């Protein structure tokens, strides 16, 4: 193997933590007694819910990073959609109902949102702990669903504010290429990122305008469609033009 091209943080959260991060930050909003009891049982032995979240997340990341050290492990920060966040313990309290979660409040938009900055800080602290305290500096951070170059600039500011500075201690930051804007403006995005990974699932849906969860139109979803293949080709050419590594995950 050459390392790990996509380690999904949300899998660690849903399997090891199981609780919505905001439930640790704003526990007073959890009024259901059964939910309170469940969270209490999960976090027994920890000083706080925050420490539980950071420790469990760092443990999950480190398990992968250590297994492949010193080869690179590309860790994608959380990319839950609102309907997926809502399924976590306490999640229904903090998530709004969206008609189309795929196009909604997710990825970079969450990291840059004032109400979610505290939960983003927990993810950053776990990543920092793995890289600096545990010495697993083979972890590369990847940002999902970054709609605009302005979003990219703000994400970098927020990472730095949480002591994850691109280039410091060898930290690399990658971006998922999963929107047409990412492909068309890959030269501009290259100023902010050290590499890319093409996410063909969302890119296909957004190039073709197809919701693959809709049984009425899902038959149109095809990653081999010429328009999708052309987008993939443009992304690869753009990354190479800027001397950036690029991978693919379907």
mmCIF file of C-alpha atoms in Angstrom, residues 21-238:
data_model
loop_
_atom_site.group_PDB
_atom_site.id
_atom_site.type_symbol
_atom_site.label_atom_id
_atom_site.label_comp_id
_atom_site.label_asym_id
_atom_site.label_seq_id
_atom_site.Cartn_x
_atom_site.Cartn_y
_atom_site.Cartn_z
ATOM 1 C CA UNK A 21 -20.759 17.284 19.326
ATOM 2 C CA UNK A 22 -23.059 20.192 20.184
ATOM 3 C CA UNK A 23 -24.571 18.072 22.965
ATOM 4 C CA UNK A 24 -21.207 18.338 24.751
ATOM 5 C CA UNK A 25 -20.866 22.048 24.074
ATOM 6 C CA UNK A 26 -24.466 23.008 24.958
ATOM 7 C CA UNK A 27 -25.614 20.227 27.312
ATOM 8 C CA UNK A 28 -28.335 22.469 28.768
ATOM 9 C CA UNK A 29 -30.251 22.094 25.505
ATOM 10 C CA UNK A 30 -30.625 18.339 26.063
ATOM 11 C CA UNK A 31 -33.805 18.120 28.116
ATOM 12 C CA UNK A 32 -34.844 14.526 27.411
ATOM 13 C CA UNK A 33 -33.903 12.469 30.485
ATOM 14 C CA UNK A 34 -33.219 9.241 28.586
ATOM 15 C CA UNK A 35 -30.815 11.086 26.269
ATOM 16 C CA UNK A 36 -29.124 12.728 29.252
ATOM 17 C CA UNK A 37 -28.682 9.324 30.885
ATOM 18 C CA UNK A 38 -27.239 7.785 27.709
ATOM 19 C CA UNK A 39 -24.698 10.592 27.334
ATOM 20 C CA UNK A 40 -23.779 10.312 31.025
ATOM 21 C CA UNK A 41 -23.169 6.569 30.703
ATOM 22 C CA UNK A 42 -21.011 6.998 27.593
ATOM 23 C CA UNK A 43 -18.846 9.706 29.142
ATOM 24 C CA UNK A 44 -18.349 8.137 32.586
ATOM 25 C CA UNK A 45 -14.709 8.427 33.611
ATOM 26 C CA UNK A 46 -14.047 11.587 31.606
ATOM 27 C CA UNK A 47 -13.690 15.075 33.058
ATOM 28 C CA UNK A 48 -16.088 16.464 30.462
ATOM 29 C CA UNK A 49 -18.017 15.617 27.336
ATOM 30 C CA UNK A 50 -15.537 17.676 25.355
ATOM 31 C CA UNK A 51 -12.631 15.561 26.585
ATOM 32 C CA UNK A 52 -14.563 12.388 25.777
ATOM 33 C CA UNK A 53 -15.155 13.581 22.204
ATOM 34 C CA UNK A 54 -11.537 14.632 21.646
ATOM 35 C CA UNK A 55 -10.057 11.503 23.219
ATOM 36 C CA UNK A 56 -12.267 9.042 21.344
ATOM 37 C CA UNK A 57 -11.791 10.846 18.052
ATOM 38 C CA UNK A 58 -8.016 11.038 18.500
ATOM 39 C CA UNK A 59 -7.948 7.324 19.380
ATOM 40 C CA UNK A 60 -9.812 6.434 16.182
ATOM 41 C CA UNK A 61 -7.604 8.622 13.992
ATOM 42 C CA UNK A 62 -4.426 7.323 15.646
ATOM 43 C CA UNK A 63 -5.466 3.700 15.129
ATOM 44 C CA UNK A 64 -5.450 4.285 11.377
ATOM 45 C CA UNK A 65 -2.429 6.598 11.263
ATOM 46 C CA UNK A 66 -0.273 4.254 13.366
ATOM 47 C CA UNK A 67 -1.183 1.263 11.230
ATOM 48 C CA UNK A 68 0.255 2.906 8.113
ATOM 49 C CA UNK A 69 2.992 5.096 9.588
ATOM 50 C CA UNK A 70 5.051 6.711 8.080
ATOM 51 C CA UNK A 71 2.920 6.576 4.920
ATOM 52 C CA UNK A 72 0.389 9.345 4.496
ATOM 53 C CA UNK A 73 -3.119 8.970 5.892
ATOM 54 C CA UNK A 74 -5.508 11.531 4.420
ATOM 55 C CA UNK A 75 -8.093 12.342 7.076
ATOM 56 C CA UNK A 76 -11.245 14.015 5.819
ATOM 57 C CA UNK A 77 -12.860 16.219 8.445
ATOM 58 C CA UNK A 78 -16.490 15.445 9.249
ATOM 59 C CA UNK A 79 -18.876 15.530 6.304
ATOM 60 C CA UNK A 80 -22.174 14.577 7.900
ATOM 61 C CA UNK A 81 -25.225 16.048 6.229
ATOM 62 C CA UNK A 82 -27.895 17.540 8.515
ATOM 63 C CA UNK A 83 -30.098 14.429 8.319
ATOM 64 C CA UNK A 84 -27.085 12.276 9.263
ATOM 65 C CA UNK A 85 -26.060 14.549 12.144
ATOM 66 C CA UNK A 86 -29.651 14.333 13.401
ATOM 67 C CA UNK A 87 -29.309 10.551 13.895
ATOM 68 C CA UNK A 88 -26.518 11.002 16.456
ATOM 69 C CA UNK A 89 -27.537 11.015 20.129
ATOM 70 C CA UNK A 90 -29.011 14.439 20.849
ATOM 71 C CA UNK A 91 -28.707 15.416 17.200
ATOM 72 C CA UNK A 92 -32.381 16.128 16.650
ATOM 73 C CA UNK A 93 -32.079 19.095 19.052
ATOM 74 C CA UNK A 94 -29.402 20.851 17.025
ATOM 75 C CA UNK A 95 -30.210 20.082 13.381
ATOM 76 C CA UNK A 96 -32.760 21.799 11.154
ATOM 77 C CA UNK A 97 -34.767 19.851 8.604
ATOM 78 C CA UNK A 98 -33.488 20.453 5.073
ATOM 79 C CA UNK A 99 -35.328 19.572 1.871
ATOM 80 C CA UNK A 100 -32.100 18.576 0.120
ATOM 81 C CA UNK A 101 -29.325 17.875 2.666
ATOM 82 C CA UNK A 102 -26.758 17.106 -0.032
ATOM 83 C CA UNK A 103 -26.868 20.746 -1.121
ATOM 84 C CA UNK A 104 -27.282 22.112 2.396
ATOM 85 C CA UNK A 105 -25.372 22.802 5.573
ATOM 86 C CA UNK A 106 -22.311 20.575 5.306
ATOM 87 C CA UNK A 107 -18.552 20.524 4.871
ATOM 88 C CA UNK A 108 -16.706 23.834 4.855
ATOM 89 C CA UNK A 109 -19.941 25.753 5.447
ATOM 90 C CA UNK A 110 -20.244 24.131 8.876
ATOM 91 C CA UNK A 111 -16.614 24.747 9.817
ATOM 92 C CA UNK A 112 -17.013 28.449 8.985
ATOM 93 C CA UNK A 113 -20.368 28.894 10.722
ATOM 94 C CA UNK A 114 -20.228 30.828 14.041
ATOM 95 C CA UNK A 115 -22.557 28.358 15.782
ATOM 96 C CA UNK A 116 -20.434 25.371 14.769
ATOM 97 C CA UNK A 117 -16.972 26.802 15.443
ATOM 98 C CA UNK A 118 -16.832 25.183 18.876
ATOM 99 C CA UNK A 119 -17.527 21.687 17.499
ATOM 100 C CA UNK A 120 -15.041 22.300 14.679
ATOM 101 C CA UNK A 121 -12.483 23.162 17.359
ATOM 102 C CA UNK A 122 -13.001 19.699 18.922
ATOM 103 C CA UNK A 123 -12.142 18.028 15.597
ATOM 104 C CA UNK A 124 -9.057 20.226 15.229
ATOM 105 C CA UNK A 125 -7.894 19.452 18.778
ATOM 106 C CA UNK A 126 -8.176 15.711 18.091
ATOM 107 C CA UNK A 127 -6.137 16.067 14.902
ATOM 108 C CA UNK A 128 -3.550 18.217 16.669
ATOM 109 C CA UNK A 129 -3.279 15.682 19.509
ATOM 110 C CA UNK A 130 -2.636 12.849 17.030
ATOM 111 C CA UNK A 131 -0.010 14.778 15.059
ATOM 112 C CA UNK A 132 1.819 16.488 17.925
ATOM 113 C CA UNK A 133 1.304 14.545 21.157
ATOM 114 C CA UNK A 134 1.285 11.081 19.603
ATOM 115 C CA UNK A 135 3.821 11.991 16.920
ATOM 116 C CA UNK A 136 1.748 10.639 14.024
ATOM 117 C CA UNK A 137 2.654 13.435 11.649
ATOM 118 C CA UNK A 138 1.696 11.344 8.627
ATOM 119 C CA UNK A 139 -1.887 12.606 8.996
ATOM 120 C CA UNK A 140 -2.981 14.923 6.183
ATOM 121 C CA UNK A 141 -6.121 17.030 6.723
ATOM 122 C CA UNK A 142 -8.728 17.104 3.944
ATOM 123 C CA UNK A 143 -11.585 19.609 3.615
ATOM 124 C CA UNK A 144 -14.860 18.375 2.056
ATOM 125 C CA UNK A 145 -17.529 20.264 0.119
ATOM 126 C CA UNK A 146 -15.734 23.599 -0.198
ATOM 127 C CA UNK A 147 -17.983 25.631 -2.474
ATOM 128 C CA UNK A 148 -15.935 28.783 -3.114
ATOM 129 C CA UNK A 149 -12.383 30.096 -2.965
ATOM 130 C CA UNK A 150 -13.588 32.476 -0.251
ATOM 131 C CA UNK A 151 -14.721 29.445 1.785
ATOM 132 C CA UNK A 152 -11.249 27.950 1.328
ATOM 133 C CA UNK A 153 -9.559 31.087 2.652
ATOM 134 C CA UNK A 154 -11.853 31.167 5.693
ATOM 135 C CA UNK A 155 -11.315 27.468 6.441
ATOM 136 C CA UNK A 156 -7.571 28.057 6.478
ATOM 137 C CA UNK A 157 -8.042 30.931 8.931
ATOM 138 C CA UNK A 158 -10.183 28.750 11.184
ATOM 139 C CA UNK A 159 -7.713 25.845 11.037
ATOM 140 C CA UNK A 160 -4.903 28.225 11.995
ATOM 141 C CA UNK A 161 -7.002 29.665 14.825
ATOM 142 C CA UNK A 162 -7.211 26.092 16.153
ATOM 143 C CA UNK A 163 -3.435 25.585 15.909
ATOM 144 C CA UNK A 164 -3.468 23.582 12.681
ATOM 145 C CA UNK A 165 -1.400 25.818 10.437
ATOM 146 C CA UNK A 166 -0.752 24.625 6.911
ATOM 147 C CA UNK A 167 2.980 24.040 6.467
ATOM 148 C CA UNK A 168 3.737 24.118 10.186
ATOM 149 C CA UNK A 169 5.326 20.870 11.396
ATOM 150 C CA UNK A 170 4.848 19.550 7.875
ATOM 151 C CA UNK A 171 1.045 19.799 7.963
ATOM 152 C CA UNK A 172 -0.564 19.371 4.550
ATOM 153 C CA UNK A 173 -4.165 20.292 3.804
ATOM 154 C CA UNK A 174 -6.041 18.720 0.876
ATOM 155 C CA UNK A 175 -9.449 19.487 -0.621
ATOM 156 C CA UNK A 176 -12.155 17.212 -1.981
ATOM 157 C CA UNK A 177 -13.001 17.989 -5.611
ATOM 158 C CA UNK A 178 -16.716 17.257 -5.696
ATOM 159 C CA UNK A 179 -18.352 20.399 -7.077
ATOM 160 C CA UNK A 180 -18.089 21.827 -10.596
ATOM 161 C CA UNK A 181 -16.736 25.037 -9.011
ATOM 162 C CA UNK A 182 -13.792 23.033 -7.633
ATOM 163 C CA UNK A 183 -12.899 21.860 -11.128
ATOM 164 C CA UNK A 184 -13.433 25.160 -12.935
ATOM 165 C CA UNK A 185 -11.426 27.134 -10.363
ATOM 166 C CA UNK A 186 -8.811 24.515 -9.501
ATOM 167 C CA UNK A 187 -5.989 26.981 -10.209
ATOM 168 C CA UNK A 188 -7.404 29.358 -7.603
ATOM 169 C CA UNK A 189 -8.068 26.582 -5.072
ATOM 170 C CA UNK A 190 -4.469 25.398 -5.570
ATOM 171 C CA UNK A 191 -3.265 28.511 -3.759
ATOM 172 C CA UNK A 192 -4.845 27.200 -0.549
ATOM 173 C CA UNK A 193 -4.394 23.421 -0.750
ATOM 174 C CA UNK A 194 -1.483 21.002 -1.039
ATOM 175 C CA UNK A 195 -3.420 18.330 -2.923
ATOM 176 C CA UNK A 196 -6.832 17.104 -4.016
ATOM 177 C CA UNK A 197 -9.067 14.060 -4.090
ATOM 178 C CA UNK A 198 -11.914 13.720 -6.571
ATOM 179 C CA UNK A 199 -15.171 12.663 -4.954
ATOM 180 C CA UNK A 200 -16.993 11.110 -7.876
ATOM 181 C CA UNK A 201 -20.273 10.437 -6.053
ATOM 182 C CA UNK A 202 -21.180 14.055 -5.387
ATOM 183 C CA UNK A 203 -19.425 15.340 -8.504
ATOM 184 C CA UNK A 204 -21.571 13.062 -10.676
ATOM 185 C CA UNK A 205 -24.767 14.171 -8.954
ATOM 186 C CA UNK A 206 -23.876 17.850 -9.319
ATOM 187 C CA UNK A 207 -22.646 17.664 -12.919
ATOM 188 C CA UNK A 208 -25.747 15.785 -14.056
ATOM 189 C CA UNK A 209 -28.185 17.380 -11.589
ATOM 190 C CA UNK A 210 -29.248 13.924 -10.415
ATOM 191 C CA UNK A 211 -30.324 12.910 -6.913
ATOM 192 C CA UNK A 212 -29.237 9.282 -6.776
ATOM 193 C CA UNK A 213 -31.557 8.734 -3.798
ATOM 194 C CA UNK A 214 -34.602 9.522 -5.946
ATOM 195 C CA UNK A 215 -35.964 6.377 -7.565
ATOM 196 C CA UNK A 216 -37.489 8.488 -10.336
ATOM 197 C CA UNK A 217 -34.189 9.833 -11.665
ATOM 198 C CA UNK A 218 -31.504 7.600 -10.134
ATOM 199 C CA UNK A 219 -31.230 5.680 -13.417
ATOM 200 C CA UNK A 220 -29.573 8.817 -14.886
ATOM 201 C CA UNK A 221 -26.752 8.622 -12.336
ATOM 202 C CA UNK A 222 -23.691 7.366 -14.211
ATOM 203 C CA UNK A 223 -20.080 8.168 -13.332
ATOM 204 C CA UNK A 224 -19.131 7.096 -16.871
ATOM 205 C CA UNK A 225 -21.211 9.858 -18.439
ATOM 206 C CA UNK A 226 -19.002 11.881 -20.857
ATOM 207 C CA UNK A 227 -19.672 15.114 -18.931
ATOM 208 C CA UNK A 228 -18.474 13.537 -15.690
ATOM 209 C CA UNK A 229 -15.407 12.018 -17.313
ATOM 210 C CA UNK A 230 -14.562 15.390 -18.836
ATOM 211 C CA UNK A 231 -14.809 17.025 -15.397
ATOM 212 C CA UNK A 232 -12.530 14.370 -13.917
ATOM 213 C CA UNK A 233 -10.040 14.905 -16.744
ATOM 214 C CA UNK A 234 -10.091 18.681 -16.199
ATOM 215 C CA UNK A 235 -9.522 18.206 -12.457
ATOM 216 C CA UNK A 236 -6.519 15.933 -13.007
ATOM 217 C CA UNK A 237 -5.026 18.249 -15.618
ATOM 218 C CA UNK A 238 -5.554 21.242 -13.324
#
